[in-house]
Protein backbone atom coordinates (compact mmCIF):
# COMPACT_ATOMS: atom_id res chain seq x y z
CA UNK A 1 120.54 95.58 105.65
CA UNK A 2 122.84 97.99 107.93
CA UNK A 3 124.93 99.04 104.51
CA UNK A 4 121.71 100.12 103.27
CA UNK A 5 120.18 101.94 106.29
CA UNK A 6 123.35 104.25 106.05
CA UNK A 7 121.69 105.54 102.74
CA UNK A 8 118.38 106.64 103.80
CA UNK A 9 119.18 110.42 103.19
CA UNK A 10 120.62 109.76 99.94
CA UNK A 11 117.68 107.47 98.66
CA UNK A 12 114.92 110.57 99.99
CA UNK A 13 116.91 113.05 98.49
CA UNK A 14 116.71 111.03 94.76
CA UNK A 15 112.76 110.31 95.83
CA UNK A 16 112.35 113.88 95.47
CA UNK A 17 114.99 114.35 92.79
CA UNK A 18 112.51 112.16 90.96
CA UNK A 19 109.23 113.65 92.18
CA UNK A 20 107.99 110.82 94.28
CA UNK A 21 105.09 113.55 95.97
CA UNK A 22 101.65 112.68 96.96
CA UNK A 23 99.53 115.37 96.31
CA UNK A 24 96.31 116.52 98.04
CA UNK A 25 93.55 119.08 98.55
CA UNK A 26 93.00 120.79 101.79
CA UNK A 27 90.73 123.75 102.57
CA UNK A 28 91.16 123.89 98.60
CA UNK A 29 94.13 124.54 98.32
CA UNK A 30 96.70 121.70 96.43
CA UNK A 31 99.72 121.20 98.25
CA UNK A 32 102.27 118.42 97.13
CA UNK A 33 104.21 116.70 99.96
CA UNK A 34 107.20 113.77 100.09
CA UNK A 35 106.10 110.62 100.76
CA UNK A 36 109.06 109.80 103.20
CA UNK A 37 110.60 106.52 102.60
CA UNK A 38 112.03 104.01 105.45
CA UNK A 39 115.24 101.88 104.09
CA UNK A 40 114.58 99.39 106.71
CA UNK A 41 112.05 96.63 104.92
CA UNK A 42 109.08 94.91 105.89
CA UNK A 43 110.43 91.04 105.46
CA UNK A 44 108.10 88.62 104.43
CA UNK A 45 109.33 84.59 104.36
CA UNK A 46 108.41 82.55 100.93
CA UNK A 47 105.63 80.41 102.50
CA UNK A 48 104.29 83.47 104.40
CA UNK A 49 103.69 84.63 100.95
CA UNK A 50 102.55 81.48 99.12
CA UNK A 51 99.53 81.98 101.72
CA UNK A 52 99.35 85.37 101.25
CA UNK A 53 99.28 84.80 97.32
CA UNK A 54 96.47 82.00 97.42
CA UNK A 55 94.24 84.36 99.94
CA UNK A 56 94.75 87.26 97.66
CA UNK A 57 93.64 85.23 94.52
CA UNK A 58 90.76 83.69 95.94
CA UNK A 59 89.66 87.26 97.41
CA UNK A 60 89.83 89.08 93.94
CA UNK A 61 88.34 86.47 91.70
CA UNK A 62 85.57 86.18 93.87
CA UNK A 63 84.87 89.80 93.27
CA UNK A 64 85.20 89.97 90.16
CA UNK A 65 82.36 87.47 90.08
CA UNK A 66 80.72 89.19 92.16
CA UNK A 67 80.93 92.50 90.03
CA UNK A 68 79.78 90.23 87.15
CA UNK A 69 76.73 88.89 89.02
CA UNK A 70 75.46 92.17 90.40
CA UNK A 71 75.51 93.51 87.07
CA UNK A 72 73.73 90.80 85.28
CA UNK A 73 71.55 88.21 87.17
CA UNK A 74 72.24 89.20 90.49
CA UNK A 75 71.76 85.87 91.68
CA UNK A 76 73.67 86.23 95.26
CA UNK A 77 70.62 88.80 96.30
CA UNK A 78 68.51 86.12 94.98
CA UNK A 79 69.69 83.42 96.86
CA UNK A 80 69.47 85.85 100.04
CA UNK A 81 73.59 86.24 100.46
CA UNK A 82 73.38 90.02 100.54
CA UNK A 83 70.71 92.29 100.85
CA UNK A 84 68.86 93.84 97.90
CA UNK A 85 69.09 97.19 99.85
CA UNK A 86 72.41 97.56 100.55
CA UNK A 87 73.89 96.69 97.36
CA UNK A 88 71.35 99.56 95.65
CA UNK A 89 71.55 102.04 98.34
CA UNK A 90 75.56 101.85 97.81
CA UNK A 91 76.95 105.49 96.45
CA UNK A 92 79.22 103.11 94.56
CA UNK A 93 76.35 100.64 92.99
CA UNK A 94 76.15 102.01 88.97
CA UNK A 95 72.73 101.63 87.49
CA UNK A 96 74.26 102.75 84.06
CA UNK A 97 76.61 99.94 84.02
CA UNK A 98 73.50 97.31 84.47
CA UNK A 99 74.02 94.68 81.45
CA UNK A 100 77.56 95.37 80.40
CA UNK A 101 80.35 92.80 80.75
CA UNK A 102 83.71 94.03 79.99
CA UNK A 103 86.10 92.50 77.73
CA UNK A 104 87.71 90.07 79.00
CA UNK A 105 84.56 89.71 81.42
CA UNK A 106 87.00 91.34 83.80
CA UNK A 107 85.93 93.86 86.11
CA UNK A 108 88.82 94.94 88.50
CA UNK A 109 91.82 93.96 86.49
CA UNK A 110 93.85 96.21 89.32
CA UNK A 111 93.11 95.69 92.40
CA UNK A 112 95.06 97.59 96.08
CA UNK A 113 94.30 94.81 98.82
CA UNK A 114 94.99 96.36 102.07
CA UNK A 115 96.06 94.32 104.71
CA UNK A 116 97.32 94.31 108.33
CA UNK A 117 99.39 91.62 110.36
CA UNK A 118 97.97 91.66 113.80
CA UNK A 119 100.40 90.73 117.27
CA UNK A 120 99.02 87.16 116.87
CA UNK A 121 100.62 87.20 113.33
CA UNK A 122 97.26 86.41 111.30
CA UNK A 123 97.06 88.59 108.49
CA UNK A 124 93.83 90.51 108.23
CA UNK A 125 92.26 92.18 105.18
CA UNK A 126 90.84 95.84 106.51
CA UNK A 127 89.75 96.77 102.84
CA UNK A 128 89.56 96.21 99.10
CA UNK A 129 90.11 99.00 96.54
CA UNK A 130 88.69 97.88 93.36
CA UNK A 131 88.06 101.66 91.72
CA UNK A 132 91.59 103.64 91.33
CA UNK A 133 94.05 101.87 93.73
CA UNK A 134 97.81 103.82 93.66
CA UNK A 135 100.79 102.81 95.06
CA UNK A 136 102.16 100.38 93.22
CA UNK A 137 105.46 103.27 91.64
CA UNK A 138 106.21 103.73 94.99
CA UNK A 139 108.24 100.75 96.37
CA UNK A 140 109.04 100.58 92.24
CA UNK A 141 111.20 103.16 92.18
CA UNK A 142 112.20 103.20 95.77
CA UNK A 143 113.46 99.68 95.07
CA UNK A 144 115.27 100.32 91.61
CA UNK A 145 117.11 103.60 93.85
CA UNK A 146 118.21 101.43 96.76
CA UNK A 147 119.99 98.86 94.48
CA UNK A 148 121.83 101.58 93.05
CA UNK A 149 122.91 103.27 96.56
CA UNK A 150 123.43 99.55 97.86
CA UNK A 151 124.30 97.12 95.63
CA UNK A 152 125.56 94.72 98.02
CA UNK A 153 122.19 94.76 99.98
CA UNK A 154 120.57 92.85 97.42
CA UNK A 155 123.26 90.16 97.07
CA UNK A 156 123.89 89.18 99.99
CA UNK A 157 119.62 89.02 100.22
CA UNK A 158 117.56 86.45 98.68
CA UNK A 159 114.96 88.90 97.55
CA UNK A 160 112.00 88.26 94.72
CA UNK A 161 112.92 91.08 92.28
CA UNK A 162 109.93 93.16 91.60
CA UNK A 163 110.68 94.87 88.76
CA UNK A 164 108.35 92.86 86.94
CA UNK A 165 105.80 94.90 88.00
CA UNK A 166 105.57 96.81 84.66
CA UNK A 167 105.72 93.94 82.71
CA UNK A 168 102.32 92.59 84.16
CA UNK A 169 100.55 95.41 84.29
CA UNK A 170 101.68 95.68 80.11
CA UNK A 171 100.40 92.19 79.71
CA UNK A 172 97.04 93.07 81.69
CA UNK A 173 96.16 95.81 79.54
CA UNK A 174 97.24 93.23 76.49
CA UNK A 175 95.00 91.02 77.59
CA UNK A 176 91.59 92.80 77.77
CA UNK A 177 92.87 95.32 74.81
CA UNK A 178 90.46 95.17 72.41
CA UNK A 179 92.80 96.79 69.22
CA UNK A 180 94.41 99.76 69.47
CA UNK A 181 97.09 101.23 71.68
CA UNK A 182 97.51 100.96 75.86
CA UNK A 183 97.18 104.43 77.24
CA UNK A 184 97.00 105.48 80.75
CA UNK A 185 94.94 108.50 81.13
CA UNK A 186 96.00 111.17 84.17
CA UNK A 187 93.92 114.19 85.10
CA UNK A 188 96.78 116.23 84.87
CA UNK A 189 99.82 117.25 86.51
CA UNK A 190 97.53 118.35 89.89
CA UNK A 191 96.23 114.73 90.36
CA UNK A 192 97.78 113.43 93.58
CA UNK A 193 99.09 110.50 92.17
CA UNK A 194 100.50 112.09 89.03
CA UNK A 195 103.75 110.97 89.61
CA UNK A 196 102.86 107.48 89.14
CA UNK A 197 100.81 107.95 86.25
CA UNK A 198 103.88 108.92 84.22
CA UNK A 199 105.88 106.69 85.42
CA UNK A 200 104.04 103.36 84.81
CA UNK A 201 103.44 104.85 81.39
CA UNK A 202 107.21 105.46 81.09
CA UNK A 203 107.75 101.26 81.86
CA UNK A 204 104.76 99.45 80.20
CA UNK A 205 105.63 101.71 77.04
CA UNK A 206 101.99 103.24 77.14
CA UNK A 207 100.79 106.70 76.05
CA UNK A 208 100.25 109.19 78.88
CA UNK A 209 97.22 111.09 77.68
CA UNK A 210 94.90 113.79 79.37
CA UNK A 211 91.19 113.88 78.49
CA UNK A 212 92.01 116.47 75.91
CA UNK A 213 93.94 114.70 74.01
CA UNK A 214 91.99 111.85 73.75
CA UNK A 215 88.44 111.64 71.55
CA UNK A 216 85.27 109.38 70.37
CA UNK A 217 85.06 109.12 66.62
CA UNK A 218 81.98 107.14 65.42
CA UNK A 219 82.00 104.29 67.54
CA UNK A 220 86.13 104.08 68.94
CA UNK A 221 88.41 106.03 70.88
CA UNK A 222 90.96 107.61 69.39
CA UNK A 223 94.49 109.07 70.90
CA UNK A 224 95.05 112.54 69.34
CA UNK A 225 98.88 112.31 68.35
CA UNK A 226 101.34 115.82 67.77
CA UNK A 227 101.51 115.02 64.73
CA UNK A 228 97.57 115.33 64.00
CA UNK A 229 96.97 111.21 63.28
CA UNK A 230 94.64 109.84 65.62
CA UNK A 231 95.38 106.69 66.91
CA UNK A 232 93.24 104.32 67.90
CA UNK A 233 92.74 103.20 71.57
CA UNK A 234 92.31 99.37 73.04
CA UNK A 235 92.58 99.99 76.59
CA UNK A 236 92.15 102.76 78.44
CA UNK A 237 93.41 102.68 82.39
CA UNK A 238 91.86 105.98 83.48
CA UNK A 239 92.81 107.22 86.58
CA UNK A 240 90.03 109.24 87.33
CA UNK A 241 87.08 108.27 89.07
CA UNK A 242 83.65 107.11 87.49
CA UNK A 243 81.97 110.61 88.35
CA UNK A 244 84.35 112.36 85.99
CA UNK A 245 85.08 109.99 83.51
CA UNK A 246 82.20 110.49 80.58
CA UNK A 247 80.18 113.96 81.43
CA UNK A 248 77.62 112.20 79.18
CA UNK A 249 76.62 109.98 81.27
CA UNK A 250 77.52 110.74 84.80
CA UNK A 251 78.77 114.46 86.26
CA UNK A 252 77.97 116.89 83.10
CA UNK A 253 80.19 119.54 84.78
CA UNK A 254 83.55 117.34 84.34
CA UNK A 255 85.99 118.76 82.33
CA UNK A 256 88.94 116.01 82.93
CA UNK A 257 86.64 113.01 81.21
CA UNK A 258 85.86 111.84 77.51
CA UNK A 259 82.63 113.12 75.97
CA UNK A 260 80.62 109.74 75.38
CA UNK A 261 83.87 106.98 76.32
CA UNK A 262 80.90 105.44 78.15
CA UNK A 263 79.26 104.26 74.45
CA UNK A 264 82.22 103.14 73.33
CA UNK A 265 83.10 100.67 76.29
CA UNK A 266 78.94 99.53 76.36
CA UNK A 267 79.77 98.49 72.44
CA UNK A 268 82.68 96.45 73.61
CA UNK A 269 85.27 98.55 71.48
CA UNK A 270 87.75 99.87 74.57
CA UNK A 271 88.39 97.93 77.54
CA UNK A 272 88.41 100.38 81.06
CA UNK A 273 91.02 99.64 83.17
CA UNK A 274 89.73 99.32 86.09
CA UNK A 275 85.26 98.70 84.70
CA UNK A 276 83.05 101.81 85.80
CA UNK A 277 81.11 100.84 88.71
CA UNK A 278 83.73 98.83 90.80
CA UNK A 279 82.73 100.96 93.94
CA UNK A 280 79.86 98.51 94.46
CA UNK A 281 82.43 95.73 95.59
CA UNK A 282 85.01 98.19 97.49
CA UNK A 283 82.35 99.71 99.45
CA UNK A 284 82.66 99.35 103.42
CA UNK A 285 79.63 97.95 103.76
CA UNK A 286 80.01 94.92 101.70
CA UNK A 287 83.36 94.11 102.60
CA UNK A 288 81.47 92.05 105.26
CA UNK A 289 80.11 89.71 102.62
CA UNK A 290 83.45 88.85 101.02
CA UNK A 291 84.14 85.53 102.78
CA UNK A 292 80.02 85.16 101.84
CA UNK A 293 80.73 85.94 98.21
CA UNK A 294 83.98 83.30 98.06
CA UNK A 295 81.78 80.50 99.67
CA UNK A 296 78.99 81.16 96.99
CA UNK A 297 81.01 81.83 94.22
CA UNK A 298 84.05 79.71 94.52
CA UNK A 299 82.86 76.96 96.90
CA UNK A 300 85.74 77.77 98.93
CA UNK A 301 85.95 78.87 102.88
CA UNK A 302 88.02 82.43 102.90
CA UNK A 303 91.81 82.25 102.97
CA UNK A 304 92.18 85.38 104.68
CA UNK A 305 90.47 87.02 107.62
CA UNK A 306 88.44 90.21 107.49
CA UNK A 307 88.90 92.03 110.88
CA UNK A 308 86.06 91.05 113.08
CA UNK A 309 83.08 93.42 111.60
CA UNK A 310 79.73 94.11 112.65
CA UNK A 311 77.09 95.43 110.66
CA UNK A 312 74.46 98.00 112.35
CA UNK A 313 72.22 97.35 109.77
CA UNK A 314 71.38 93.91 111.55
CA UNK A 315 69.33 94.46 114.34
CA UNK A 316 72.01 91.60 116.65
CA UNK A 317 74.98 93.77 115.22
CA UNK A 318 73.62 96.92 116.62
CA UNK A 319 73.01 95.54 120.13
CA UNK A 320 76.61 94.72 120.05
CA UNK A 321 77.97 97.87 118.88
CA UNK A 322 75.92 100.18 121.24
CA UNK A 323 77.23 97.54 124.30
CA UNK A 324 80.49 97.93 123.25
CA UNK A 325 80.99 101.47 121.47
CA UNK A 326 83.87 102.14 123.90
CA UNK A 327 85.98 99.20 122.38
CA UNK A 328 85.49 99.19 118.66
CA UNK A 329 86.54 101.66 115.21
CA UNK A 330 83.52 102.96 113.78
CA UNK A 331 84.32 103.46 109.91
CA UNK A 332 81.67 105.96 107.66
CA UNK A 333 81.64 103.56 104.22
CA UNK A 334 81.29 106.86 102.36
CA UNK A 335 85.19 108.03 103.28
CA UNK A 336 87.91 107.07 102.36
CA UNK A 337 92.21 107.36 103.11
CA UNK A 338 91.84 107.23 106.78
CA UNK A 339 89.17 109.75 106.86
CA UNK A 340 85.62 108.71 108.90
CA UNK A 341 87.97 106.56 110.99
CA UNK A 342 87.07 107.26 114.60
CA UNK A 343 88.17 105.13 117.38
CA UNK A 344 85.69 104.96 120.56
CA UNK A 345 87.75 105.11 123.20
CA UNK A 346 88.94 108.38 121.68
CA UNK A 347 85.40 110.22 122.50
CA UNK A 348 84.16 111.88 125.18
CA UNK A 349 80.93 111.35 126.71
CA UNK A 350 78.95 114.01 124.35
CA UNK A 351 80.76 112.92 121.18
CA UNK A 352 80.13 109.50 121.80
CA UNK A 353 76.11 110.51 122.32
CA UNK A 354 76.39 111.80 119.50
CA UNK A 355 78.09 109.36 117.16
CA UNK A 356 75.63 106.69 118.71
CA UNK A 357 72.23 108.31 117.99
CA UNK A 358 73.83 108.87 114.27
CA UNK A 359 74.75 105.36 113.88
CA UNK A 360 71.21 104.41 114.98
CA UNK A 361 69.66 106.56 112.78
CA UNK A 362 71.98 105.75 110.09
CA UNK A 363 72.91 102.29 110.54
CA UNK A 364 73.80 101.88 106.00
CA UNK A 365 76.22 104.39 107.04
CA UNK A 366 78.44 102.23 109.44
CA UNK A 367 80.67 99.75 109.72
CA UNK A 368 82.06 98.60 113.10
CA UNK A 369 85.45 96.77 113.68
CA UNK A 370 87.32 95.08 116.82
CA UNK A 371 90.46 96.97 116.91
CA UNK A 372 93.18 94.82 115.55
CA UNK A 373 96.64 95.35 117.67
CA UNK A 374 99.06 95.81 114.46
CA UNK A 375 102.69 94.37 114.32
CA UNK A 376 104.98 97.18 115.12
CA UNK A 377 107.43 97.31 112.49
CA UNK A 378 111.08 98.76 112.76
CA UNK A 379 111.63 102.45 111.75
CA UNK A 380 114.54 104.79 111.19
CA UNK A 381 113.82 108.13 112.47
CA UNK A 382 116.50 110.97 113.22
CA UNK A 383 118.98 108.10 113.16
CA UNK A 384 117.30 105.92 115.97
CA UNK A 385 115.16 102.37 115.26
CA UNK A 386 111.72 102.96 116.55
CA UNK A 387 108.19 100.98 116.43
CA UNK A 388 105.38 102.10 114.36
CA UNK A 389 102.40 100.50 113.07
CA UNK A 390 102.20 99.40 109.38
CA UNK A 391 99.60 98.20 106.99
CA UNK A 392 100.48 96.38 103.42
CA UNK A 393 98.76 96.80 99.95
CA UNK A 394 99.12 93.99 98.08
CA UNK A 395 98.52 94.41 94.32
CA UNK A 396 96.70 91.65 92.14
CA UNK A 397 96.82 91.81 88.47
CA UNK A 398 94.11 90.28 86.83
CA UNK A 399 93.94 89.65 82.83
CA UNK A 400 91.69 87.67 80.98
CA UNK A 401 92.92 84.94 81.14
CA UNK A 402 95.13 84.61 84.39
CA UNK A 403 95.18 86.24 87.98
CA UNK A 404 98.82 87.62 89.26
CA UNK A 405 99.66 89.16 92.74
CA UNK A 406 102.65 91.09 92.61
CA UNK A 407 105.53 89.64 95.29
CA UNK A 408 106.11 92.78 96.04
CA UNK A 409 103.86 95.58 97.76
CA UNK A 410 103.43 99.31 99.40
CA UNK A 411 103.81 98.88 103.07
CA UNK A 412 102.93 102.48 104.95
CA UNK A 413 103.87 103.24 108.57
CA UNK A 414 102.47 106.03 110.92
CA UNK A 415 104.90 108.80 111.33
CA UNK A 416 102.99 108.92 115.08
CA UNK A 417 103.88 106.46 117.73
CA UNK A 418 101.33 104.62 118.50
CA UNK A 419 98.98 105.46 115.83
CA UNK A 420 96.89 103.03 113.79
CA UNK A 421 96.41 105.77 110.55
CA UNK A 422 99.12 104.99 108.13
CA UNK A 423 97.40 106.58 104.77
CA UNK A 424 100.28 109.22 102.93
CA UNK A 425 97.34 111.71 103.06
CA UNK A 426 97.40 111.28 106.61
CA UNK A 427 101.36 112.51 106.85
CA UNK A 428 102.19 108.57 106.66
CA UNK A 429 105.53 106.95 104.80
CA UNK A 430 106.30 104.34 103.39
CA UNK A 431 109.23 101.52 103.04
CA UNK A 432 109.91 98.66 100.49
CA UNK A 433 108.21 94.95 101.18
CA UNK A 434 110.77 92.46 100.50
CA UNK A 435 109.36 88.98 99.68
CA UNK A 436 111.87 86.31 99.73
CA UNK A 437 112.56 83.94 97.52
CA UNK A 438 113.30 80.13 99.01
């Protein structure tokens, strides 16, 4: 682990050699940025994994029920699980998508599980991204870069190789295509996560395709080759959001999406990767009702723990949260990479007046968490080790016919000592997640 440490420089400089940026808007303006990488790994044992993996499953498949249910018979706001209001007064609840099951009746076949490892060493789940979750290139590359500048590293290491990564994302897409070609459609070279569009296109052996270049005809989608054949697609992993994706039938102002994709996935002739309407399961809100959704769905009690969450929108919840503002994180369910995070104890006595009489009046709004003391993990910076606190995405792959999570995963750190924000749009970076093998 020391022989590679002494190659941090080298490994940034290829990062950016490569074009390993994040990109992002501010004050509208698009500025790109590295997304600095830490040699030193986040280490996790075999059987810490083999937990991690069987939590991670559970979690996603119950979701994807869940997505199926809410959809079509909606029987968990029958049964009184989740409230008819908040699932229909979610920004990320679809009424166009009402009816439809994908092929492959699979909804989020990619799926960014964040997760945090508290002092007491429980592992808690602080969200689920179910829309357009990124990351997964990062540690990809990072990985395949560090074997080359430190070869013995990873023999003397019993590591899980993760280049395998491409492989079952390939047979994901395989699995749900529904005849055609794979291609992975990218906004354009401006999209933040641009870089990994191309290069997961580059190692599944997809087509890297713009909404220009790609077309309805009659009742299929078709890939517009150079060479003026069209080519018919079978999957379609879009990374754009819903809003953009068809100006047909949601923003009419989009200029990035397909004119009418929408009729061709209601028809069952292209399988979106990941299904419109997936915001309905990532949204803050009803991340509360996972370990609900597993018990009803699955039969199961939850693997993993949700951070301790309280819901204004119960009238007990409220009382707690107004007792306790002081203590607790306060999350808005409409933002998202470590934006509408505020911390109470970071107010002062006007701001937190004000914050409180919003969240009364607002309670949908909300959700409240006990602040979870992260593990500090082990940081290079200006050639000292330092602490900072870390989160992990875990990636789950889920095809039609089985579920995979990826022994591998996108572990950020806080640049900021002391600081609980580790998003790369926040100024975070990131470091490999070694999973070992027995």
């Amino acid at each position: 682990m020391l022989e590679l440490n002494k190659h941090v420089n080298t490994v940034n400089a290829l990062l950016a050699r490569y074009g390993v940026k994040f990109g992002i808007y501010k004050n509208n303006t698009f500025k790109e940025q590295l997304f600095p990488f830490d040699t030193i790994p986040r280490v996790i044992t075999y059987e810490e994994f083999q937990y991690l993996e069987r939590g991670l499953s559970q979690r996603v498949t119950a979701l994807n029920r869940f997505l199926a249910d809410i959809y079509g018979e909606k029987r968990i706001i029958k049964d009184g699980i989740i409230p008819e209001e908040f699932v229909y007064s979610s920004p990320g609840y679809l009424p166009e998508c009402e009816g439809i099951m994908p092929p492959g009746k699979i909804f989020s076949h990619i799926s960014g599980i964040d997760l945090v490892q508290g002092k007491d060493t429980k592992w808690y789940v602080l969200e689920d991204n179910l829309r357009v979750p990124s990351g997964a290139s990062y540690p990809l590359i990072a990985r395949d870069l560090c074997r080359k500048a430190s070869p013995s590293t990873f023999k003397t290491n019993h590591i899980q190789d993760n280049r395998d990564y491409a492989k079952l994302l390939k047979e994901t897409m395989d699995s749900v295509n529904t005849g055609g070609i794979n291609v992975i459609m990218t906004p354009g070279r401006y999209n933040a996560a641009f870089f990994e569009h191309s290069y997961l296109a580059e190692k599944t052996g997809a087509v890297l395709a713009t909404g220009q270049e790609l077309a309805v005809i009659g009742d299929y989608l078709y890939y517009k080759g150079y060479g003026g054949q069209n080519q018919k697609v079978g999957a379609l992993y879009r990374r754009i959001s819903d809003d953009y994706l068809d100006p047909m039938t949601f923003v009419e102002e989009s200029v990035i999406g397909i004119p009418h994709v929408f009729d061709v996935y209601k028809k069952g002739n292209v399988a979106l990767i990941n299904a419109p309407g997936n915001g309905i399961a990532d949204d803050k809100g009803i991340y509360y009702f996972v370990p609900k959704m597993i018990e009803y769905y699955l039969g199961e009690e939850s693997i993993l723990n949700n951070a301790p969450t309280y819901l204004p929108f119960y009238e007990k919840d409220m009382k707690y949260v107004m007792d306790n503002f002081e203590k607790l994180v306060i999350k808005d369910v409409a933002e998202a990479g470590g934006y509408g995070v505020v911390f109470g104890n970071s107010l002062n006595e006007e701001e937190l007046t004000k914050l409180k009489d919003l969240v009364r009046n607002e309670p949908r709004r909300f959700i409240v968490q006990e602040v979870i003391d992260f593990l500090d993990l082990d940081v290079l910076e200006k050639g000292e080790v330092v602490q900072r606190k870390a989160d992990l995405r875990a990636f789950v792959l889920s095809g039609a016919n089985e579920v995979h999570v990826w022994k591998s995963g996108l572990t950020r750190f806080s640049r900021i000592e002391g600081c609980s924000i580790v998003n790369s749009s926040q100024g975070g970076g990131f470091k490999d997640t070694w999973v070992l093998s027995r």
